[in-house]
Coordinates of C-alpha atoms and ligand atoms in Angstrom, one line a residue:
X177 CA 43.7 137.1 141.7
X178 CA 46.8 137.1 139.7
X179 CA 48.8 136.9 142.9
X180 CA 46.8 133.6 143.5
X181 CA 47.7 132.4 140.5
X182 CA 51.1 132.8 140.7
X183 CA 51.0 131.5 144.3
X184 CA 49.6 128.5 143.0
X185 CA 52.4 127.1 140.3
X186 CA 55.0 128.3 142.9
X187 CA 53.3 125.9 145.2
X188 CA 53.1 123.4 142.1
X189 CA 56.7 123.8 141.7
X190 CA 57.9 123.2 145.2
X191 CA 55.7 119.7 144.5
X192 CA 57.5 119.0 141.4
X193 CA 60.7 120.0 141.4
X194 CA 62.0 117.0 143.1
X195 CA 65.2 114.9 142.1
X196 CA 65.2 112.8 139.5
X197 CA 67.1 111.1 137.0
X198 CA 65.3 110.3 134.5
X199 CA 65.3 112.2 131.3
X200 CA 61.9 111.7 130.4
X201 CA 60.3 113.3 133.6
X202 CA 62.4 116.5 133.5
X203 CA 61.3 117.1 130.3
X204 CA 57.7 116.7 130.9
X205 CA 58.6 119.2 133.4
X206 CA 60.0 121.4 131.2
X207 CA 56.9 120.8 128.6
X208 CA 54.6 121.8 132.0
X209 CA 56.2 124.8 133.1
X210 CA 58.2 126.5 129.6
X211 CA 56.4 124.4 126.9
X212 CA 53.6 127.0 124.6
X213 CA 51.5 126.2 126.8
X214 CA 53.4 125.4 130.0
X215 CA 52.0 127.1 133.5
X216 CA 55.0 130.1 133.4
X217 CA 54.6 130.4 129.9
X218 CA 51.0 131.4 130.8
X219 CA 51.7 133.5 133.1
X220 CA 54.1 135.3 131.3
X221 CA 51.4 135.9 128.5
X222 CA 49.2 137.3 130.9
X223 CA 51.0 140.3 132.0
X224 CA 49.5 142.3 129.5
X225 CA 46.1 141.7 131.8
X226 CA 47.5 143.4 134.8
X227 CA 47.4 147.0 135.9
X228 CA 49.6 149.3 135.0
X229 CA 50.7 149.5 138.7
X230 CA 51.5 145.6 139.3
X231 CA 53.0 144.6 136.2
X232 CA 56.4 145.2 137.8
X233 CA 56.0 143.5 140.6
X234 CA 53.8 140.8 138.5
X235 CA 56.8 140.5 135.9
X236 CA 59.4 140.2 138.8
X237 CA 57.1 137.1 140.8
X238 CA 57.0 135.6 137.3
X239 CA 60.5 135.8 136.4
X240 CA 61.2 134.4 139.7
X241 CA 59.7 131.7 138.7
X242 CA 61.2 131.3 135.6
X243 CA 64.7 131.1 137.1
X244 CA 63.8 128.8 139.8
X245 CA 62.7 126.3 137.2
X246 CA 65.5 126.9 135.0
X247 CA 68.1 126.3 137.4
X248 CA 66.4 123.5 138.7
X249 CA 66.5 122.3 135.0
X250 CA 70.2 122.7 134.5
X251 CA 71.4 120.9 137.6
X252 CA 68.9 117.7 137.3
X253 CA 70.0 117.9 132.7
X254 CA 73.8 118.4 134.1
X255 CA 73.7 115.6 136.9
X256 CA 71.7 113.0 134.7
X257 CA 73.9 113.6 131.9
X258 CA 77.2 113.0 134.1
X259 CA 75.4 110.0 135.3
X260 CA 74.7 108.7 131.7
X261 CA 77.9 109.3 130.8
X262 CA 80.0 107.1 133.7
X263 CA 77.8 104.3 133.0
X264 CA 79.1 104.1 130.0
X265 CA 82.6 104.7 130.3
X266 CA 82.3 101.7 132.6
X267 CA 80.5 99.3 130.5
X268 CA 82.5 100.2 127.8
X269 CA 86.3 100.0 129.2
X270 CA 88.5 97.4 128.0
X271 CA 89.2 94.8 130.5
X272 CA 93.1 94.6 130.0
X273 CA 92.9 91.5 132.1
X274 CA 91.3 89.7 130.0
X275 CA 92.9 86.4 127.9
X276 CA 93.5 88.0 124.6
X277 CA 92.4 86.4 121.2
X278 CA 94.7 84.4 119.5
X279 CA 95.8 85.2 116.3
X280 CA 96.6 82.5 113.9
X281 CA 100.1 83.5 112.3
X282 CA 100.5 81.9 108.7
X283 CA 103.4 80.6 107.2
X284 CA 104.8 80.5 103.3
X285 CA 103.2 77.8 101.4
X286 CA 105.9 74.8 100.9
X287 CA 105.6 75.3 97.5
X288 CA 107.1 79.0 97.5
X289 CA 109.5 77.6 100.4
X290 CA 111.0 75.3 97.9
X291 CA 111.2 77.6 95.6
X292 CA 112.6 80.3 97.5
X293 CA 115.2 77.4 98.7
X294 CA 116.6 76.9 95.1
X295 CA 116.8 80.7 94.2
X296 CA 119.0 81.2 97.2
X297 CA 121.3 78.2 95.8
X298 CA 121.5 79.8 92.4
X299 CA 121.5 83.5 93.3
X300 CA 124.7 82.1 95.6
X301 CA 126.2 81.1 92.4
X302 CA 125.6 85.0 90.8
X303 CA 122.0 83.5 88.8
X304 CA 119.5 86.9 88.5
X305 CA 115.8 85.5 89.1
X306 CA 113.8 86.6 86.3
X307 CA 109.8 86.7 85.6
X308 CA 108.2 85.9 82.2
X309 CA 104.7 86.5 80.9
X310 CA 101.9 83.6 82.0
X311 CA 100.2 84.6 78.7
X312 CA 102.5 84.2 75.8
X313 CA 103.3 84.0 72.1
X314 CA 103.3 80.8 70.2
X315 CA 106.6 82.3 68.7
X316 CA 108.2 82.5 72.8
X317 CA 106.6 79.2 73.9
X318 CA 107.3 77.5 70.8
X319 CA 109.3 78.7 67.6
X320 CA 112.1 80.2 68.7
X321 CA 112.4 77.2 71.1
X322 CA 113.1 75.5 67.8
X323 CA 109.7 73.6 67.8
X324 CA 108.0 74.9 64.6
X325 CA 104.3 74.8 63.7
X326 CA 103.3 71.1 63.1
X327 CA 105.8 70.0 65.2
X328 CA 104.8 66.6 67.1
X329 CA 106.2 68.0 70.0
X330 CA 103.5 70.5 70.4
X331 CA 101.4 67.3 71.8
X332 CA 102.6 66.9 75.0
X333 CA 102.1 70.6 75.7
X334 CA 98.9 71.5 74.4
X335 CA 97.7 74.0 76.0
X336 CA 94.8 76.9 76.7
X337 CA 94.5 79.6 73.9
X338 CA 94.0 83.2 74.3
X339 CA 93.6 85.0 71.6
X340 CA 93.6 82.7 67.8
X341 CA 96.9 80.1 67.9
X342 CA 99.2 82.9 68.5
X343 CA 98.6 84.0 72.1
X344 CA 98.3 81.3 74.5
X345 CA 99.1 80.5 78.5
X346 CA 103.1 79.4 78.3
X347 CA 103.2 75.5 78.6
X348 CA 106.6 75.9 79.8
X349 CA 108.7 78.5 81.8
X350 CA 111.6 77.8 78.8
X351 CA 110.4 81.1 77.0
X352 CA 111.8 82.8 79.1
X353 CA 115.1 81.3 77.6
X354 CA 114.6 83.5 75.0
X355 CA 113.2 86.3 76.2
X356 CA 116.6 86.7 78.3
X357 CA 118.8 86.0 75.6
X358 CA 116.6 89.1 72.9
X359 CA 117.1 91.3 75.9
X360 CA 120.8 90.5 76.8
X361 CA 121.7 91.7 73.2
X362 CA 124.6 89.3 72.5
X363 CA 126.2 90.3 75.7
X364 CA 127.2 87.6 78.5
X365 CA 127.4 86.0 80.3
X366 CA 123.9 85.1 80.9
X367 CA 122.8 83.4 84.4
X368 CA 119.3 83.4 85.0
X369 CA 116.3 81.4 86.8
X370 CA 113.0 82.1 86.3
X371 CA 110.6 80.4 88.7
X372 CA 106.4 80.7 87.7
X373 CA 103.2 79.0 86.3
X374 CA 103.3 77.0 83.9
X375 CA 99.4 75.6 81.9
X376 CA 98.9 72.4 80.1
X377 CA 95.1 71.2 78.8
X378 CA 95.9 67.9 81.7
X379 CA 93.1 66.5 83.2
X380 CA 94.0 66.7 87.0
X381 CA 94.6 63.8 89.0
X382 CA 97.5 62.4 91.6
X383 CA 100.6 63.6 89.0
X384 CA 98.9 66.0 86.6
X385 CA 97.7 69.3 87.0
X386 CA 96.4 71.8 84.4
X387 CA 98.3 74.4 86.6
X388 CA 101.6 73.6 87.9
X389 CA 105.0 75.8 88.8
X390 CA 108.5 75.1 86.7
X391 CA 112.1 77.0 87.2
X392 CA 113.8 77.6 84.0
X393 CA 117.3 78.1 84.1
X394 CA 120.0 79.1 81.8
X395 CA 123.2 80.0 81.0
X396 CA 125.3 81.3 78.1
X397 CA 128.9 82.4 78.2
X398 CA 132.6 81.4 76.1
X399 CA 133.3 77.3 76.4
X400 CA 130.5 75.7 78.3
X401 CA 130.0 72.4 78.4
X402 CA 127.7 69.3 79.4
X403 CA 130.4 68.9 82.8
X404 CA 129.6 73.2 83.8
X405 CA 125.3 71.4 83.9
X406 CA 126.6 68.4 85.8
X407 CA 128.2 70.2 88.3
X408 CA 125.4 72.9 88.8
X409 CA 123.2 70.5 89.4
X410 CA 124.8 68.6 91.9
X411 CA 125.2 71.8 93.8
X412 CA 121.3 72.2 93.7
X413 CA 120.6 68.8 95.0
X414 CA 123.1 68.5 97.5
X415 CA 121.9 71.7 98.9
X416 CA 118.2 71.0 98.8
X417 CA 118.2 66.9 99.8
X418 CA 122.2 66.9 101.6
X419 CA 126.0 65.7 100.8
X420 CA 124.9 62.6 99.6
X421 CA 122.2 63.3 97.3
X422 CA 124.3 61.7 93.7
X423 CA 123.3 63.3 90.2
X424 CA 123.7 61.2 87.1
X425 CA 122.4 61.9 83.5
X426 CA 120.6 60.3 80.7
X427 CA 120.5 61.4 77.6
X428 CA 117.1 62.6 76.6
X429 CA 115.7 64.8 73.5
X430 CA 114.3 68.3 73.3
X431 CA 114.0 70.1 70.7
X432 CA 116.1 73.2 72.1
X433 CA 118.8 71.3 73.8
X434 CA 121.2 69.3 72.2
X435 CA 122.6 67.0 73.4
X436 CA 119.6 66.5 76.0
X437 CA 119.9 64.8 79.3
X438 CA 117.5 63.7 82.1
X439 CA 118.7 64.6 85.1
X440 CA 118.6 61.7 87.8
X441 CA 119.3 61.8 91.6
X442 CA 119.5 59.4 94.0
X443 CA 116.0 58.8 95.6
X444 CA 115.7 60.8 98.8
X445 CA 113.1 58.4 100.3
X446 CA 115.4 55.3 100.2
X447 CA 118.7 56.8 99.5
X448 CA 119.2 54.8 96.7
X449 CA 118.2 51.5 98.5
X450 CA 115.2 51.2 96.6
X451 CA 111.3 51.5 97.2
X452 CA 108.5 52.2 95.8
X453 CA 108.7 56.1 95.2
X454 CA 111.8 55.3 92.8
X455 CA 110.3 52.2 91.4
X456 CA 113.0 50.1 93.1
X457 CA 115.5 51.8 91.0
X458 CA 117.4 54.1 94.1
X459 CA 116.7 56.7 91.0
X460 CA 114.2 59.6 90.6
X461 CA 114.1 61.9 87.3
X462 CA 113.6 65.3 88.2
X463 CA 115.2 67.8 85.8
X464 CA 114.9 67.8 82.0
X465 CA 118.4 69.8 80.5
X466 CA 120.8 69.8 77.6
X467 CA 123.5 72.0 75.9
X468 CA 121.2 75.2 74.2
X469 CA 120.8 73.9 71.1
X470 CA 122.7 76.5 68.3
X471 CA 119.5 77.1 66.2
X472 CA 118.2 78.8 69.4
X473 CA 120.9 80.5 70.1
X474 CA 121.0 82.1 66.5
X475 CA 117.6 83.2 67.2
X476 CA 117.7 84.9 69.9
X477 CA 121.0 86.4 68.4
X478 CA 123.9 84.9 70.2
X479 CA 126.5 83.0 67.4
X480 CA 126.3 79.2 68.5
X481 CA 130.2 79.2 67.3
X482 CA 131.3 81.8 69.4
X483 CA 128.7 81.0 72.0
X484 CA 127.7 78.1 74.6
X485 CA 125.4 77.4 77.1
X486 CA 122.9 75.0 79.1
X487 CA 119.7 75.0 79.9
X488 CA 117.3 73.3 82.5
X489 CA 113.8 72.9 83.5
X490 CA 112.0 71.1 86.5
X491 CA 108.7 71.1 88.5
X492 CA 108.7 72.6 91.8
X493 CA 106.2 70.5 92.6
X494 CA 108.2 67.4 92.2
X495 CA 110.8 68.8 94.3
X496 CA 108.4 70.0 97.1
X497 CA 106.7 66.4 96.8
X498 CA 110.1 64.4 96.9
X499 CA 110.9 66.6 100.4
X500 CA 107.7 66.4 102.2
X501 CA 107.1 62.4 101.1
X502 CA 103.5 64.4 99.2
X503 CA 102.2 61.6 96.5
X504 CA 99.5 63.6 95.4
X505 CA 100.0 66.7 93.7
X506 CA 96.3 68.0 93.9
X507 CA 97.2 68.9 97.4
X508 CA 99.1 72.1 96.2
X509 CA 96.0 73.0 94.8
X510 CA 93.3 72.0 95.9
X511 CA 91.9 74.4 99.5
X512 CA 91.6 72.3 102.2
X513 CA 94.6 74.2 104.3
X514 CA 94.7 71.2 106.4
X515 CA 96.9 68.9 104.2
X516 CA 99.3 71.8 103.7
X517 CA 99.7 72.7 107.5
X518 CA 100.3 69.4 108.5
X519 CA 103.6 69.7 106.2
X520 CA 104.4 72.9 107.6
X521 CA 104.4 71.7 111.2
X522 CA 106.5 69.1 110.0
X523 CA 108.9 71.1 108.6
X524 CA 108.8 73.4 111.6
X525 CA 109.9 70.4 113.9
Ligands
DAH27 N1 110.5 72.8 79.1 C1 110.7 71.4 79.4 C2 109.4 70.8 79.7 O1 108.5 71.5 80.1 C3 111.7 71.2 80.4 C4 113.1 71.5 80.0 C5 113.9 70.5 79.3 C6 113.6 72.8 80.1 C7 115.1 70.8 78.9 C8 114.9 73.1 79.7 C9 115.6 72.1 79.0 O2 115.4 74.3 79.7 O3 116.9 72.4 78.6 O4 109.2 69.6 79.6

């Protein structure tokens, strides 16, 4: 009887155990023959049933079984694994043939091109660049820039307040004037530009910005005079526009400079024929500068009768506007990247 039985799931097994390669059947298999209450598993649980006599030979048929599934079982798991396995290695293999994706290489803004174009000409001519605080002291932006509390000056460069009327965004780059001359101790001589942002409370529109960029620069050494400025500047502007870029000042009043000039050059447009950018006047202003007027420089510690110097402020805007023939200055700011490529394409050509 339990010869029959065991007879019959070898016959069973001969039936099932076919090839396959699918996952699910095997282990249905597995569940029918090895699961709690698969056929083998049965069987197994049975010996206790049998004579004494044939639970050897019981326990051997049974076992029989057992491996005959089992090995089954591995090669089919082993095969349908491999199987699984290439198909995916070939779905997922990188097709090196394919066109690759472009990638979109950037380029410096023009604004930081310009500027990076007059710190080369200056750091040629032994000037350190120098950084300053955005947010800065009324006594930095204003006082010791000889423009006192009350001052009408203050007007044109109202700006954004931080903290009270003492702690404010810079309305200029010129504090860093000072802040150079506290930290050079007396000592020259002094070369520095300081390139950076600059805030004013402007309502924005074709020439004004709340946020713009300015470079500072000064010197201080033994005997300098209004001809050392002249001459630095038409080493800037020949460099940036070419050899026949002119310079020519007006005077001009600040309140840390004296005397003060505007700084002039001939229009790059026209070259000094005349059009509309200059007004008809083959002029453009683009630099306000002056001799560093002596109260200043007894502030910040250096004796104005031992001492001279010049100092000089621009937009980088205006410079970056005047080379790319830009007549909006919302353009630096404003996010459509479009305007601002087509320059740099220009530039590129
Ligand atoms: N800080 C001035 C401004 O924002 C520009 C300027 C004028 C800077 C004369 C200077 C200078 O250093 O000497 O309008």
């Amino acid at each position: 009887m339990e010869n029959k039985k065991i007879k019959e799931v070898k016959e069973l097994l001969e039936k099932d155990l076919v090839e396959t390669d699918d996952l699910k059947v095997l282990e249905e298999l597995r569940v029918k023959y090895l699961g709690k209450k698969g056929l083998i598993t049965e069987l197994n649980s049975e010996i206790k049933n049998i004579p004494n006599e044939e639970k050897k030979e019981f326990g051997m048929l049974v076992n029989e079984l057992k491996n005959t599934f089992n090995s089954y079982y591995d090669e089919t798991k082993n095969k349908i694994d491999t199987k699984i396995l290439n198909e995916k290695l070939e779905k997922e293999a990188i097709d090196i043939s394919l066109p690759s994706t472009k990638v979109e290489i950037g380029a410096p803004n023009i604004l930081e091109k310009v500027i990076e174009e007059v710190e080369e000409v200056f750091m040629s001519m032994g000037y350190d660049v120098v950084d300053g605080p955005e947010i800065e002291l009324d006594k930095y932006n204003f006082e010791m820039l000889n423009i006192p509390k009350g001052h009408p000056a203050r007007d044109a460069q109202d700006t954004f307040y931080i903290e009270g009327e003492e702690v404010l965004l810079r309305s200029q780059t010129s504090p860093v004037q000072v802040r150079t001359m506290l930290k050079g101790e007396g000592k020259v001589p002094i070369r520095m530009i300081c390139p950076g942002k600059t805030y004013r409370r402007d309502d924005d529109d074709a020439t004004h910005s709340h946020q713009f960029m300015q470079i500072e620069g000064l010197l201080v050494d033994k005997d300098i005079s209004l001809s050392d400025l002249k001459g630095t500047m038409d080493v800037l502007f020949k460099r940036l526009y070419g050899k026949d870029v002119e310079t020519r000042f007006r005077p001009s009043y600040y309140q840390f400079t004296e005397p003060s000039v505007e700084v002039d050059i001939t229009c790059v447009s026209c070259h000094g024929k005349g059009c509309n950018v200059c007004k008809n006047t083959g002029w453009v202003t683009v630099v306000g500068a002056g001799m560093v007027h002596p109260n200043v420089l007894r502030m910040s510690g250096y004796d104005p009768e031992v001492w001279s110097g010049f100092a000089f402020g621009f937009g980088a805007e205006r410079l970056a506007m005047m080379k790319y023939g830009i007549n909006d200055l919302r353009v630096f700011y404003n996010t459509d990247l479009r305007e601002i490529k087509t320059f740099d394409r220009e530039d590129e050509e």
